[in-house]
């Protein structure tokens, strides 16, 4: 199933799932309030609610709570997640990005999956504008996949970790490279280099849809990025070095994970301008449209706008 959050013509926000390529179901309206109108509340009781979902999956067009996609506007599937951890799990990206900065690979990267926390209150959805920070002259996209935590757990063992995943979505970890590089020289960060925006969407695909595509530690999912229609990045999720299970193990050590938290994979190989080099493409500028595409997960598009014009 593909779960979505959307805005209706009257301005109200609700949540549900895609029925087909042209229709979406408002789960709150269709269930007469038995299901919540947002995915955070849904995830808090997803095991119970998924039983009710099964009784609504046969809803046909014309019945209560069914809308055409052309009638609604998709938002970030979880507009305000409970947290956002972003890992660093693709070896090719780590190696190349470090080489481009004159840095050698570090052995510790192979010992533990590492992550940072980013701003979970600055989440953007499909079609939303991304504001270029005023001080930034080196804006970059990052092509990633994210998993959504679906149940509470602490000190989760690796052989149970997949049970805590509700589904997956596309993630764009926007990066102000000049701000990031300067502050990380101090020994902390990334912070201001990342906290202005992260895009997710256009929907969350439940993990059962990807089960047949499992390859090694990842899935056989082609990942692409285009800027203004030009293909720049192309990788595959199956090349990931650390599985999402290993990331969940690390994140939950001594810490409780809750439904509605997001875990990012880090950038796939070739998945950003920092890695490709500016001889391949300049840094992003206002007016640029960035399009991320992952097999089975859809397409996530955003346009850059000038921060000096936004108060």
CSV table of C-alpha atoms in Angstrom, one decimal:
chain,number,residue,atom,x,y,z
A,1,UNK,CA,0.0,0.0,0.0
A,2,UNK,CA,1.0,3.6,-0.5
A,3,UNK,CA,0.1,5.9,2.4
A,4,UNK,CA,-0.3,9.6,1.8
A,5,UNK,CA,-1.1,12.9,3.5
A,6,UNK,CA,-3.0,15.4,1.4
A,7,UNK,CA,-4.7,18.8,1.4
A,8,UNK,CA,-8.3,18.9,0.1
A,9,UNK,CA,-9.9,21.7,-1.8
A,10,UNK,CA,-11.4,23.1,1.4
A,11,UNK,CA,-8.0,23.5,2.9
A,12,UNK,CA,-8.3,20.6,5.4
A,13,UNK,CA,-5.5,18.1,5.8
A,14,UNK,CA,-6.1,14.4,6.0
A,15,UNK,CA,-4.4,11.1,5.3
A,16,UNK,CA,-5.1,7.8,3.6
A,17,UNK,CA,-3.8,5.7,0.8
A,18,UNK,CA,-3.7,5.5,-3.0
A,19,UNK,CA,-6.5,3.3,-4.4
A,20,UNK,CA,-5.0,3.4,-7.9
A,21,UNK,CA,-3.1,5.8,-10.1
A,22,UNK,CA,-5.9,8.3,-10.1
A,23,UNK,CA,-7.7,8.0,-6.8
A,24,UNK,CA,-6.9,8.5,-3.1
A,25,UNK,CA,-8.9,7.3,0.0
A,26,UNK,CA,-9.4,9.6,3.0
A,27,UNK,CA,-9.2,7.0,5.7
A,28,UNK,CA,-10.8,9.2,8.4
A,29,UNK,CA,-13.8,10.0,6.2
A,30,UNK,CA,-14.2,6.6,4.7
A,31,UNK,CA,-14.1,4.9,8.1
A,32,UNK,CA,-16.5,7.4,9.8
A,33,UNK,CA,-13.8,8.4,12.2
A,34,UNK,CA,-12.6,4.9,13.2
A,35,UNK,CA,-9.2,5.7,11.5
A,36,UNK,CA,-7.3,8.9,12.3
A,37,UNK,CA,-6.8,11.8,9.9
A,38,UNK,CA,-3.0,11.7,10.2
A,39,UNK,CA,-0.3,9.1,9.8
A,40,UNK,CA,1.4,9.8,13.2
A,41,UNK,CA,-1.6,8.7,15.1
A,42,UNK,CA,-2.1,5.9,12.6
A,43,UNK,CA,1.4,4.6,13.2
A,44,UNK,CA,1.0,4.7,17.0
A,45,UNK,CA,-1.6,1.9,16.6
A,46,UNK,CA,-0.7,0.6,13.2
A,47,UNK,CA,-1.2,-3.1,14.1
A,48,UNK,CA,-4.7,-2.5,15.2
A,49,UNK,CA,-5.6,0.0,12.5
A,50,UNK,CA,-4.2,-2.2,9.6
A,51,UNK,CA,-7.0,-4.7,10.4
A,52,UNK,CA,-9.5,-1.9,9.8
A,53,UNK,CA,-7.7,-0.9,6.6
A,54,UNK,CA,-8.3,-4.3,5.2
A,55,UNK,CA,-12.0,-3.8,5.4
A,56,UNK,CA,-11.7,-0.6,3.4
A,57,UNK,CA,-9.4,-1.7,0.6
A,58,UNK,CA,-12.3,-2.7,-1.6
A,59,UNK,CA,-13.7,0.8,-1.6
A,60,UNK,CA,-14.5,1.9,-5.2
A,61,UNK,CA,-14.7,5.3,-6.9
A,62,UNK,CA,-17.8,7.3,-6.1
A,63,UNK,CA,-18.0,6.1,-2.5
A,64,UNK,CA,-17.5,8.3,0.6
A,65,UNK,CA,-13.9,9.5,1.2
A,66,UNK,CA,-12.7,8.8,-2.4
A,67,UNK,CA,-11.0,11.7,-4.2
A,68,UNK,CA,-9.3,12.1,-7.5
A,69,UNK,CA,-5.6,12.9,-7.3
A,70,UNK,CA,-6.3,16.0,-9.4
A,71,UNK,CA,-8.7,17.2,-6.6
A,72,UNK,CA,-6.1,17.1,-3.8
A,73,UNK,CA,-2.5,18.3,-3.2
A,74,UNK,CA,-0.1,15.7,-1.8
A,75,UNK,CA,1.9,16.9,1.3
A,76,UNK,CA,4.9,15.2,3.0
A,77,UNK,CA,3.5,11.9,4.1
A,78,UNK,CA,4.6,12.7,7.7
A,79,UNK,CA,4.8,16.5,7.8
A,80,UNK,CA,6.2,16.5,11.3
A,81,UNK,CA,7.9,13.2,12.1
A,82,UNK,CA,9.0,12.5,15.7
A,83,UNK,CA,12.6,12.6,14.8
A,84,UNK,CA,14.9,12.4,11.8
A,85,UNK,CA,18.2,10.5,11.9
A,86,UNK,CA,20.3,10.4,8.7
A,87,UNK,CA,22.9,7.7,8.3
A,88,UNK,CA,26.0,7.4,6.0
A,89,UNK,CA,25.5,3.9,4.6
A,90,UNK,CA,26.7,3.9,1.0
A,91,UNK,CA,30.4,3.2,0.7
A,92,UNK,CA,30.8,4.7,-2.8
A,93,UNK,CA,29.4,8.0,-1.7
A,94,UNK,CA,31.5,8.2,1.4
A,95,UNK,CA,34.7,7.4,-0.4
A,96,UNK,CA,34.2,9.7,-3.4
A,97,UNK,CA,32.9,12.6,-1.4
A,98,UNK,CA,35.9,12.4,1.0
A,99,UNK,CA,38.4,12.1,-1.9
A,100,UNK,CA,36.9,15.2,-3.5
A,101,UNK,CA,37.6,17.1,-0.3
A,102,UNK,CA,41.2,15.7,-0.1
A,103,UNK,CA,40.4,13.3,2.7
A,104,UNK,CA,41.2,9.6,3.0
A,105,UNK,CA,38.6,6.9,4.0
A,106,UNK,CA,38.6,6.2,7.7
A,107,UNK,CA,38.6,2.7,9.1
A,108,UNK,CA,36.0,3.5,11.8
A,109,UNK,CA,33.3,3.9,9.1
A,110,UNK,CA,33.5,0.1,8.6
A,111,UNK,CA,33.1,-0.6,12.3
A,112,UNK,CA,29.7,1.1,13.0
A,113,UNK,CA,26.9,2.8,11.1
A,114,UNK,CA,27.0,6.5,12.0
A,115,UNK,CA,24.3,9.1,11.8
A,116,UNK,CA,23.4,12.7,12.7
A,117,UNK,CA,20.1,14.2,13.8
A,118,UNK,CA,18.5,16.8,11.5
A,119,UNK,CA,15.6,19.2,11.8
A,120,UNK,CA,12.4,17.1,11.9
A,121,UNK,CA,10.3,20.3,11.9
A,122,UNK,CA,11.6,21.4,8.5
A,123,UNK,CA,10.1,18.6,6.4
A,124,UNK,CA,8.9,19.5,2.9
A,125,UNK,CA,6.7,17.4,0.6
A,126,UNK,CA,6.3,16.9,-3.1
A,127,UNK,CA,6.0,20.1,-5.1
A,128,UNK,CA,7.0,22.4,-2.2
A,129,UNK,CA,9.6,25.1,-2.7
A,130,UNK,CA,13.0,24.8,-1.1
A,131,UNK,CA,14.3,28.1,0.2
A,132,UNK,CA,18.0,28.7,-0.5
A,133,UNK,CA,19.6,29.9,2.8
A,134,UNK,CA,20.7,33.5,2.5
A,135,UNK,CA,24.4,32.8,3.2
A,136,UNK,CA,24.5,29.7,1.0
A,137,UNK,CA,26.4,29.7,-2.3
A,138,UNK,CA,26.8,25.9,-2.6
A,139,UNK,CA,23.4,24.3,-2.4
A,140,UNK,CA,23.3,20.5,-3.1
A,141,UNK,CA,20.7,17.7,-3.3
A,142,UNK,CA,21.2,14.3,-1.8
A,143,UNK,CA,19.5,11.2,-3.3
A,144,UNK,CA,18.4,8.9,-0.4
A,145,UNK,CA,15.8,6.4,0.7
A,146,UNK,CA,14.3,6.5,4.1
A,147,UNK,CA,12.5,4.0,6.4
A,148,UNK,CA,9.6,4.9,8.7
A,149,UNK,CA,9.6,3.3,12.2
A,150,UNK,CA,6.3,1.6,12.8
A,151,UNK,CA,6.4,0.4,16.4
A,152,UNK,CA,8.2,1.2,19.7
A,153,UNK,CA,11.4,-0.6,20.6
A,154,UNK,CA,14.6,-0.3,22.5
A,155,UNK,CA,17.9,-2.3,22.2
A,156,UNK,CA,16.4,-3.9,19.1
A,157,UNK,CA,18.3,-7.1,18.0
A,158,UNK,CA,19.2,-7.3,14.3
A,159,UNK,CA,17.1,-10.4,13.5
A,160,UNK,CA,14.0,-8.5,14.7
A,161,UNK,CA,14.8,-5.0,13.3
A,162,UNK,CA,12.8,-5.4,10.1
A,163,UNK,CA,9.7,-5.9,12.2
A,164,UNK,CA,10.0,-2.2,13.3
A,165,UNK,CA,9.9,-0.8,9.8
A,166,UNK,CA,6.5,0.3,8.6
A,167,UNK,CA,7.5,1.4,5.1
A,168,UNK,CA,9.9,3.4,2.9
A,169,UNK,CA,9.9,6.7,1.0
A,170,UNK,CA,12.2,8.9,-1.1
A,171,UNK,CA,14.3,11.4,0.9
A,172,UNK,CA,16.2,14.5,-0.3
A,173,UNK,CA,18.7,15.7,2.3
A,174,UNK,CA,19.3,19.2,1.1
A,175,UNK,CA,22.8,20.5,2.0
A,176,UNK,CA,24.4,23.9,2.2
A,177,UNK,CA,27.9,22.6,1.5
A,178,UNK,CA,29.7,25.8,2.3
A,179,UNK,CA,28.0,26.3,5.6
A,180,UNK,CA,28.4,22.6,6.4
A,181,UNK,CA,32.1,22.5,5.6
A,182,UNK,CA,32.9,25.6,7.7
A,183,UNK,CA,31.1,24.5,10.9
A,184,UNK,CA,32.4,21.0,10.8
A,185,UNK,CA,35.9,22.3,10.9
A,186,UNK,CA,35.1,23.1,14.5
A,187,UNK,CA,34.3,19.5,15.3
A,188,UNK,CA,30.5,19.6,15.4
A,189,UNK,CA,27.8,19.4,12.8
A,190,UNK,CA,26.3,19.2,10.3
A,191,UNK,CA,23.8,21.7,11.7
A,192,UNK,CA,23.1,24.9,9.7
A,193,UNK,CA,24.3,23.1,6.6
A,194,UNK,CA,21.3,20.8,6.9
A,195,UNK,CA,18.6,22.2,9.2
A,196,UNK,CA,16.7,24.4,6.7
A,197,UNK,CA,14.9,21.7,4.8
A,198,UNK,CA,14.5,17.9,4.1
A,199,UNK,CA,12.1,16.6,1.5
A,200,UNK,CA,10.2,13.3,1.7
A,201,UNK,CA,7.5,11.7,-0.3
A,202,UNK,CA,5.5,11.5,-2.4
A,203,UNK,CA,4.1,8.6,-0.3
A,204,UNK,CA,5.2,5.8,2.1
A,205,UNK,CA,5.3,2.4,0.5
A,206,UNK,CA,4.6,-0.4,3.0
A,207,UNK,CA,7.5,-2.9,3.3
A,208,UNK,CA,5.6,-5.8,2.0
A,209,UNK,CA,5.6,-4.2,-1.5
A,210,UNK,CA,9.4,-4.4,-1.6
A,211,UNK,CA,9.9,-7.9,-0.1
A,212,UNK,CA,10.4,-9.6,-3.5
A,213,UNK,CA,13.1,-7.1,-4.4
A,214,UNK,CA,15.4,-7.9,-1.5
A,215,UNK,CA,19.0,-8.2,-2.6
A,216,UNK,CA,21.8,-8.6,0.0
A,217,UNK,CA,21.4,-5.8,2.6
A,218,UNK,CA,19.2,-3.7,0.4
A,219,UNK,CA,16.6,-3.8,-2.4
A,220,UNK,CA,17.0,-3.9,-6.2
A,221,UNK,CA,15.7,-0.3,-6.6
A,222,UNK,CA,17.1,2.0,-9.3
A,223,UNK,CA,17.7,5.5,-7.9
A,224,UNK,CA,18.0,8.6,-10.1
A,225,UNK,CA,18.3,12.3,-9.7
A,226,UNK,CA,17.6,15.0,-12.4
A,227,UNK,CA,18.2,18.7,-12.3
A,228,UNK,CA,16.0,20.7,-14.8
A,229,UNK,CA,15.3,17.4,-16.6
A,230,UNK,CA,19.0,16.4,-17.0
A,231,UNK,CA,20.0,13.0,-15.5
A,232,UNK,CA,22.9,13.5,-13.1
A,233,UNK,CA,22.8,10.7,-10.5
A,234,UNK,CA,22.1,7.0,-11.0
A,235,UNK,CA,22.6,4.2,-8.5
A,236,UNK,CA,20.9,1.3,-6.9
A,237,UNK,CA,19.8,0.7,-3.3
A,238,UNK,CA,21.1,-2.9,-3.3
A,239,UNK,CA,24.6,-1.4,-3.1
A,240,UNK,CA,24.1,-0.2,0.4
A,241,UNK,CA,26.8,-1.2,2.9
A,242,UNK,CA,24.7,-1.1,6.1
A,243,UNK,CA,21.2,-2.5,6.0
A,244,UNK,CA,18.3,-0.6,7.6
A,245,UNK,CA,18.2,-3.4,10.2
A,246,UNK,CA,21.8,-2.5,11.2
A,247,UNK,CA,20.9,1.2,11.3
A,248,UNK,CA,18.0,0.4,13.6
A,249,UNK,CA,20.1,-1.7,15.9
A,250,UNK,CA,22.6,1.2,16.2
A,251,UNK,CA,19.9,3.9,16.7
A,252,UNK,CA,18.1,1.9,19.4
A,253,UNK,CA,21.1,1.1,21.5
A,254,UNK,CA,20.2,2.5,24.9
A,255,UNK,CA,17.4,4.6,23.2
A,256,UNK,CA,13.7,4.0,22.6
A,257,UNK,CA,12.6,4.3,19.0
A,258,UNK,CA,9.0,5.4,18.5
A,259,UNK,CA,6.5,5.1,15.6
A,260,UNK,CA,6.8,8.0,13.2
A,261,UNK,CA,10.6,8.4,13.5
A,262,UNK,CA,12.5,8.6,10.1
A,263,UNK,CA,15.8,7.0,9.4
A,264,UNK,CA,17.6,8.1,6.2
A,265,UNK,CA,20.1,5.9,4.3
A,266,UNK,CA,22.6,8.5,3.4
A,267,UNK,CA,23.4,9.3,-0.2
A,268,UNK,CA,23.6,6.6,-2.8
A,269,UNK,CA,26.8,6.6,-5.0
A,270,UNK,CA,26.8,9.5,-7.5
A,271,UNK,CA,23.8,11.0,-5.6
A,272,UNK,CA,24.9,14.6,-5.1
A,273,UNK,CA,26.9,17.4,-6.7
A,274,UNK,CA,29.6,17.2,-4.0
A,275,UNK,CA,30.4,13.7,-5.2
A,276,UNK,CA,29.9,14.3,-8.9
A,277,UNK,CA,32.0,17.5,-9.0
A,278,UNK,CA,31.1,21.0,-10.3
A,279,UNK,CA,32.6,20.1,-13.6
A,280,UNK,CA,29.6,17.8,-14.1
A,281,UNK,CA,27.0,20.3,-12.7
A,282,UNK,CA,27.2,23.7,-10.9
A,283,UNK,CA,25.7,24.1,-7.4
A,284,UNK,CA,22.0,24.6,-7.3
A,285,UNK,CA,20.4,28.0,-7.9
A,286,UNK,CA,16.9,29.6,-7.6
A,287,UNK,CA,14.7,28.3,-10.3
A,288,UNK,CA,16.3,24.9,-10.5
A,289,UNK,CA,13.9,21.9,-10.3
A,290,UNK,CA,15.3,18.8,-8.7
A,291,UNK,CA,13.6,15.4,-9.3
A,292,UNK,CA,14.4,12.3,-7.4
A,293,UNK,CA,13.1,9.0,-8.6
A,294,UNK,CA,13.3,5.5,-7.0
A,295,UNK,CA,11.7,2.4,-8.5
A,296,UNK,CA,8.4,1.6,-6.8
A,297,UNK,CA,8.7,4.6,-4.5
A,298,UNK,CA,7.7,7.3,-7.1
A,299,UNK,CA,9.1,10.7,-8.0
A,300,UNK,CA,9.8,13.6,-5.6
A,301,UNK,CA,10.1,17.0,-7.2
A,302,UNK,CA,11.0,20.4,-5.6
A,303,UNK,CA,12.0,23.8,-6.9
A,304,UNK,CA,14.6,26.1,-5.4
A,305,UNK,CA,13.6,29.7,-4.6
A,306,UNK,CA,15.7,32.6,-3.4
A,307,UNK,CA,15.7,33.0,0.4
A,308,UNK,CA,16.2,36.7,0.2
A,309,UNK,CA,12.6,37.0,-1.1
A,310,UNK,CA,11.2,35.0,1.8
A,311,UNK,CA,10.6,36.6,5.2
